[in-house]
mmCIF file with all atom_site columns, C-alpha atoms in Angstrom:
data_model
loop_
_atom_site.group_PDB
_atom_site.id
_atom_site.type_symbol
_atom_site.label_atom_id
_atom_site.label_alt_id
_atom_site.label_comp_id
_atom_site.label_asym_id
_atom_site.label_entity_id
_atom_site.label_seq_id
_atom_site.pdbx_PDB_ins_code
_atom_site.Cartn_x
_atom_site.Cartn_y
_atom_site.Cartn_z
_atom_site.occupancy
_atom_site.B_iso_or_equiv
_atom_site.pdbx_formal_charge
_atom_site.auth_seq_id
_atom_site.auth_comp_id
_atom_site.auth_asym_id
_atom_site.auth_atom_id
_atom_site.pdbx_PDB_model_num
ATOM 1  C CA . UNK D 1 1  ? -24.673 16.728  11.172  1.00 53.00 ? 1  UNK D CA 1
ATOM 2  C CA . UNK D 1 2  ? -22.148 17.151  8.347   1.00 58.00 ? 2  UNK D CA 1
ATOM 3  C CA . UNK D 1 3  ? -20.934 14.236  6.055   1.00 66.00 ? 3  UNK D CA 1
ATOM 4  C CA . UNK D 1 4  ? -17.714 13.390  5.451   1.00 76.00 ? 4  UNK D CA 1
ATOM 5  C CA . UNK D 1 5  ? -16.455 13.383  2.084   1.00 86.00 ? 5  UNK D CA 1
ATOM 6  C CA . UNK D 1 6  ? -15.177 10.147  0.760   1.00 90.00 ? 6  UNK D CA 1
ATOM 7  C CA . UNK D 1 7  ? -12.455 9.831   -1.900  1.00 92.00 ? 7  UNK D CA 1
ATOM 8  C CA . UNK D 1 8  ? -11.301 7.086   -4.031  1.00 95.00 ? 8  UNK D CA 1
ATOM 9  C CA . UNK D 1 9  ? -7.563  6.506   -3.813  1.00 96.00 ? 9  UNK D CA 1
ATOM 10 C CA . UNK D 1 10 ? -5.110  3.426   -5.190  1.00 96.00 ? 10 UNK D CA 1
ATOM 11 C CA . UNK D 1 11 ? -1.857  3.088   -3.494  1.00 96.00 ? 11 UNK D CA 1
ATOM 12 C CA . UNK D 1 12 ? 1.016   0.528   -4.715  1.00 97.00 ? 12 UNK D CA 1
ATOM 13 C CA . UNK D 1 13 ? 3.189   -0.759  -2.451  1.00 97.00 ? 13 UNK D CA 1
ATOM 14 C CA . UNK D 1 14 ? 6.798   -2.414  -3.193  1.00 97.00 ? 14 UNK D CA 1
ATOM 15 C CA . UNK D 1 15 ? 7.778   -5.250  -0.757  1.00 97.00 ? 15 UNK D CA 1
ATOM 16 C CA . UNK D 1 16 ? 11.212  -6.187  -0.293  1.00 95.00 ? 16 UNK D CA 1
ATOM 17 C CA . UNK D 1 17 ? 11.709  -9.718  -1.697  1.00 94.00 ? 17 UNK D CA 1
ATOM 18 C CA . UNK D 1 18 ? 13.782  -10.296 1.110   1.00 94.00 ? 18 UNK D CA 1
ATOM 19 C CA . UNK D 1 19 ? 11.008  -11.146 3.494   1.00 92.00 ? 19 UNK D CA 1
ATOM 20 C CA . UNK D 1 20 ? 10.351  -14.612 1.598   1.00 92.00 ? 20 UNK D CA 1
ATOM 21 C CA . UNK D 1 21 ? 7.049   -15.159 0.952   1.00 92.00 ? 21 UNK D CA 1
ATOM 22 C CA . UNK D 1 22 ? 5.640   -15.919 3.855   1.00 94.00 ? 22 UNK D CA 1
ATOM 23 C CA . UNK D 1 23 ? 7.010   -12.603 5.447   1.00 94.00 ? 23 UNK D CA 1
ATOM 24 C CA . UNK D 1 24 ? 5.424   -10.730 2.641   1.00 94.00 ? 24 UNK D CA 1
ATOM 25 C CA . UNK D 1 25 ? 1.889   -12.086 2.963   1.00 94.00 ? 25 UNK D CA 1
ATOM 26 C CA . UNK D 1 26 ? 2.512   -11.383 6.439   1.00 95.00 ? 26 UNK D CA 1
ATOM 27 C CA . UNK D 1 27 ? 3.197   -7.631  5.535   1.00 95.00 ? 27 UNK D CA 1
ATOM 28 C CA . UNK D 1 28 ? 0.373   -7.674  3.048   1.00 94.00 ? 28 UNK D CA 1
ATOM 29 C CA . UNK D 1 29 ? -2.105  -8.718  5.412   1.00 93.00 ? 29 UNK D CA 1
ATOM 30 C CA . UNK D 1 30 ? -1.348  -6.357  7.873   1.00 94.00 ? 30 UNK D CA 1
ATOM 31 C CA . UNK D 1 31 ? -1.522  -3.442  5.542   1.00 94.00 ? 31 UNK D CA 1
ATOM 32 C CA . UNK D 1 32 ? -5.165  -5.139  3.873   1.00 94.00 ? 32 UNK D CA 1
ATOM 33 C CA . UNK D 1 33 ? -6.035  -5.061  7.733   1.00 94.00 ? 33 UNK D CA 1
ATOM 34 C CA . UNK D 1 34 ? -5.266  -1.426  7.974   1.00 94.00 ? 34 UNK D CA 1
ATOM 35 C CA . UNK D 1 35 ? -7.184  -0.276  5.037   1.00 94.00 ? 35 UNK D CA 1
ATOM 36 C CA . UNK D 1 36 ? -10.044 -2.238  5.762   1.00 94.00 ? 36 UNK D CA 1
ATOM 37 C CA . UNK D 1 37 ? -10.483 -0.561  9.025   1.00 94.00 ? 37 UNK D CA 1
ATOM 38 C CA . UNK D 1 38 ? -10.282 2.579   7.958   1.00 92.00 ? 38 UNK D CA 1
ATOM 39 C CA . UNK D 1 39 ? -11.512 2.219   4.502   1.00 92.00 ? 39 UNK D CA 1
ATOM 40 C CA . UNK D 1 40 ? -14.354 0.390   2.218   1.00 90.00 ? 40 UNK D CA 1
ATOM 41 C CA . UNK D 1 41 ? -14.415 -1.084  -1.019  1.00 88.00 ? 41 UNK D CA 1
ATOM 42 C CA . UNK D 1 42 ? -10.989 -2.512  -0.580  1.00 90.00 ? 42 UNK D CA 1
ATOM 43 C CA . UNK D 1 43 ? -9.822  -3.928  -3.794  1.00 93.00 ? 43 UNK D CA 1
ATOM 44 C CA . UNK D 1 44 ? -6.217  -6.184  -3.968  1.00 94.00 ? 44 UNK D CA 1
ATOM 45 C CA . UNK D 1 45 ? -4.368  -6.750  -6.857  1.00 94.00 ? 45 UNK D CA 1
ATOM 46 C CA . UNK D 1 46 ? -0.826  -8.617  -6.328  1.00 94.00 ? 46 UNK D CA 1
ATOM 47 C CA . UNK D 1 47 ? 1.421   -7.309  -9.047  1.00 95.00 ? 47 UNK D CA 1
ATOM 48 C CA . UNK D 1 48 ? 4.036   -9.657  -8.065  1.00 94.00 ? 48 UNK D CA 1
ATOM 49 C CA . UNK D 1 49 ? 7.711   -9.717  -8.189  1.00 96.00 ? 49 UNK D CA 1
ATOM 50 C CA . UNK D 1 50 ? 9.500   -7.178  -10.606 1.00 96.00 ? 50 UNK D CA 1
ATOM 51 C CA . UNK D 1 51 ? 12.516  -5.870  -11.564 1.00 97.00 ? 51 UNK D CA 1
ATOM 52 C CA . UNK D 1 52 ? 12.943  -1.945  -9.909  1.00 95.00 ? 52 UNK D CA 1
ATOM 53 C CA . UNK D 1 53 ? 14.278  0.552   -12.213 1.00 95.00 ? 53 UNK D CA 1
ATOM 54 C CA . UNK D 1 54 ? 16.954  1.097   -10.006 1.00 94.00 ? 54 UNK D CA 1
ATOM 55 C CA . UNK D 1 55 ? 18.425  -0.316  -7.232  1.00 95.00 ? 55 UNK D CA 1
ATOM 56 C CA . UNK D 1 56 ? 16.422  0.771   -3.591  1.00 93.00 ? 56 UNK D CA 1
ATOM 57 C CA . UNK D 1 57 ? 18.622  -0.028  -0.377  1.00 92.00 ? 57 UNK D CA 1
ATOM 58 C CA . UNK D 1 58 ? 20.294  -2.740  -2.617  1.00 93.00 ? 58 UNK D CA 1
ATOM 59 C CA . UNK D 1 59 ? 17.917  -4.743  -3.811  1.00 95.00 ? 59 UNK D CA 1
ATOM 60 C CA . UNK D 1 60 ? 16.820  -5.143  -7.296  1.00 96.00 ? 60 UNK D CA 1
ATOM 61 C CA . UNK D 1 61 ? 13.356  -6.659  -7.251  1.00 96.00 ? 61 UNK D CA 1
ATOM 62 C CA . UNK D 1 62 ? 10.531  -5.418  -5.231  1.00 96.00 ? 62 UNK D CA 1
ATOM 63 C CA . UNK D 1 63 ? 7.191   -7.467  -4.474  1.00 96.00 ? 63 UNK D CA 1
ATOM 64 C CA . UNK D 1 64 ? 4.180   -5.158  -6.013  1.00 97.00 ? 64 UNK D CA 1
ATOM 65 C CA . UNK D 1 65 ? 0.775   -5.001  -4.229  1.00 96.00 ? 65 UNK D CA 1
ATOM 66 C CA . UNK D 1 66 ? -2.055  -2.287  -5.759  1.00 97.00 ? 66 UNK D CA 1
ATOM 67 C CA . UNK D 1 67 ? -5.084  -1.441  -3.402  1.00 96.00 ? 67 UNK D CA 1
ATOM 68 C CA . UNK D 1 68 ? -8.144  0.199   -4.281  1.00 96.00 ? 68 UNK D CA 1
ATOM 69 C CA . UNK D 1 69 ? -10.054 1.708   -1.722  1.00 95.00 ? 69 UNK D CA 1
ATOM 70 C CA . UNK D 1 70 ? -12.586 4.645   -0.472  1.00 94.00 ? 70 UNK D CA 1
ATOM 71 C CA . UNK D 1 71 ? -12.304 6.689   2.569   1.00 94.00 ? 71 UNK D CA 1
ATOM 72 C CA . UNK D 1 72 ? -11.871 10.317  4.093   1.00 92.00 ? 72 UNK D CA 1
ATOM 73 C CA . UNK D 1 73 ? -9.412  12.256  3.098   1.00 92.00 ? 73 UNK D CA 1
ATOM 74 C CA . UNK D 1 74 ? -7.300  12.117  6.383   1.00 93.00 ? 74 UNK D CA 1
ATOM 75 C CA . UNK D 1 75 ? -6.239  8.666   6.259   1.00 93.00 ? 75 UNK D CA 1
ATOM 76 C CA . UNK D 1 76 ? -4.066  8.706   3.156   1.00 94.00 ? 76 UNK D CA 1
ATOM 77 C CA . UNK D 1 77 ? -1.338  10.891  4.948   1.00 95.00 ? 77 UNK D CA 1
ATOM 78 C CA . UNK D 1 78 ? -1.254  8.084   8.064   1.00 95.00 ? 78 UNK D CA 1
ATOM 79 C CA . UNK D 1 79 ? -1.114  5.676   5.541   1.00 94.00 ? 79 UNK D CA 1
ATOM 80 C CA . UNK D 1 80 ? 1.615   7.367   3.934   1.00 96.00 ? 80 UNK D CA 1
ATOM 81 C CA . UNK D 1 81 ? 3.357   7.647   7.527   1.00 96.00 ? 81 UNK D CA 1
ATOM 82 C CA . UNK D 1 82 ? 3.115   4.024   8.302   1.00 96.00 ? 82 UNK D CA 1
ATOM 83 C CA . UNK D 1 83 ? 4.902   2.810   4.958   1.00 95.00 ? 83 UNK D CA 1
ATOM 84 C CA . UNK D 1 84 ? 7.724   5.075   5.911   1.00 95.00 ? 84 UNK D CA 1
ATOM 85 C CA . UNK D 1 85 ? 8.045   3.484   9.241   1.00 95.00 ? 85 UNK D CA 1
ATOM 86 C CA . UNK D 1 86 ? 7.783   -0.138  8.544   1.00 94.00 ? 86 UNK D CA 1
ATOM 87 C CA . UNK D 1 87 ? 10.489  -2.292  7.625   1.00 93.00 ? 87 UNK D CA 1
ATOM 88 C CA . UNK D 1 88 ? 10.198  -3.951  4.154   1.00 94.00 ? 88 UNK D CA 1
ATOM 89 C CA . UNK D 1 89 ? 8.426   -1.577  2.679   1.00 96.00 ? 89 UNK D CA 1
ATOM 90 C CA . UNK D 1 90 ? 10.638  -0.337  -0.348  1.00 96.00 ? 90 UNK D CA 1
ATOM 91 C CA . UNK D 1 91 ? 8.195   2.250   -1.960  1.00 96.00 ? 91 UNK D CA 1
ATOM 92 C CA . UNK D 1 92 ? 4.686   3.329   -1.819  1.00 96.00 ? 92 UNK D CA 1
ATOM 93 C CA . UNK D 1 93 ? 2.748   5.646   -3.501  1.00 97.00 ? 93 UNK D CA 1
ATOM 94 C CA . UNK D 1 94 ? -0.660  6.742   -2.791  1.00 96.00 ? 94 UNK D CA 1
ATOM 95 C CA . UNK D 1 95 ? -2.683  8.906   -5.030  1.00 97.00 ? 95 UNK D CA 1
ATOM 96 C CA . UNK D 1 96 ? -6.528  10.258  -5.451  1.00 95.00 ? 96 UNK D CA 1
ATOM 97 C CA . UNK D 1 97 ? -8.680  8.925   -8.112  1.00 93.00 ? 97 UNK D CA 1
ATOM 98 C CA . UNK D 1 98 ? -10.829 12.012  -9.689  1.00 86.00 ? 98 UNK D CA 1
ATOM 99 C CA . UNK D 1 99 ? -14.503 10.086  -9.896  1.00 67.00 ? 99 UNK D CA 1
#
């Protein structure tokens, strides 16, 4: 039986501020819900709300969220695929951490 390879990745996420607060712990939780199930060794760190460099579907302050987390290779691209598709999300980014 082989073993999967695990990789460390972080991904930020940029909220819209728009939400409210409420509507972005909502989002937040949902996505810490997602990476929990398909990850371990979630880490959360709220960045909070920041200017953007530039403006992003007219807004110019975005809600920052960092996670930390380990898992197979795979999941980063549906990750990836469900920040494109949900609405609020501004921006993500998700990269490998070399360990």
């Amino acid at each position: 039986m082989a073993v999967e390879k695990k990789n460390s990745y972080e991904a930020v996420l940029v909220y819209s501020t728009t939400l409210g607060e409420d509507g972005i712990a909502e989002i937040e939780g949902k996505f810490k819900a997602l990476i929990e199930e398909h990850a371990e060794s979630v880490e959360t760190d709220e960045w909070g709300k920041r200017r953007l460099a530039y403006p992003i579907n007219d807004e110019n302050e975005g809600f920052y969220v960092l996670y930390r987390f380990v898992c197979s290779p795979d999941f980063p691209a549906e990750l990836d695929r469900v920040c494109k598709i949900t609405e609020g999300v501004l921006r993500s980014l998700i990269v490998r951490i070399d360990d």
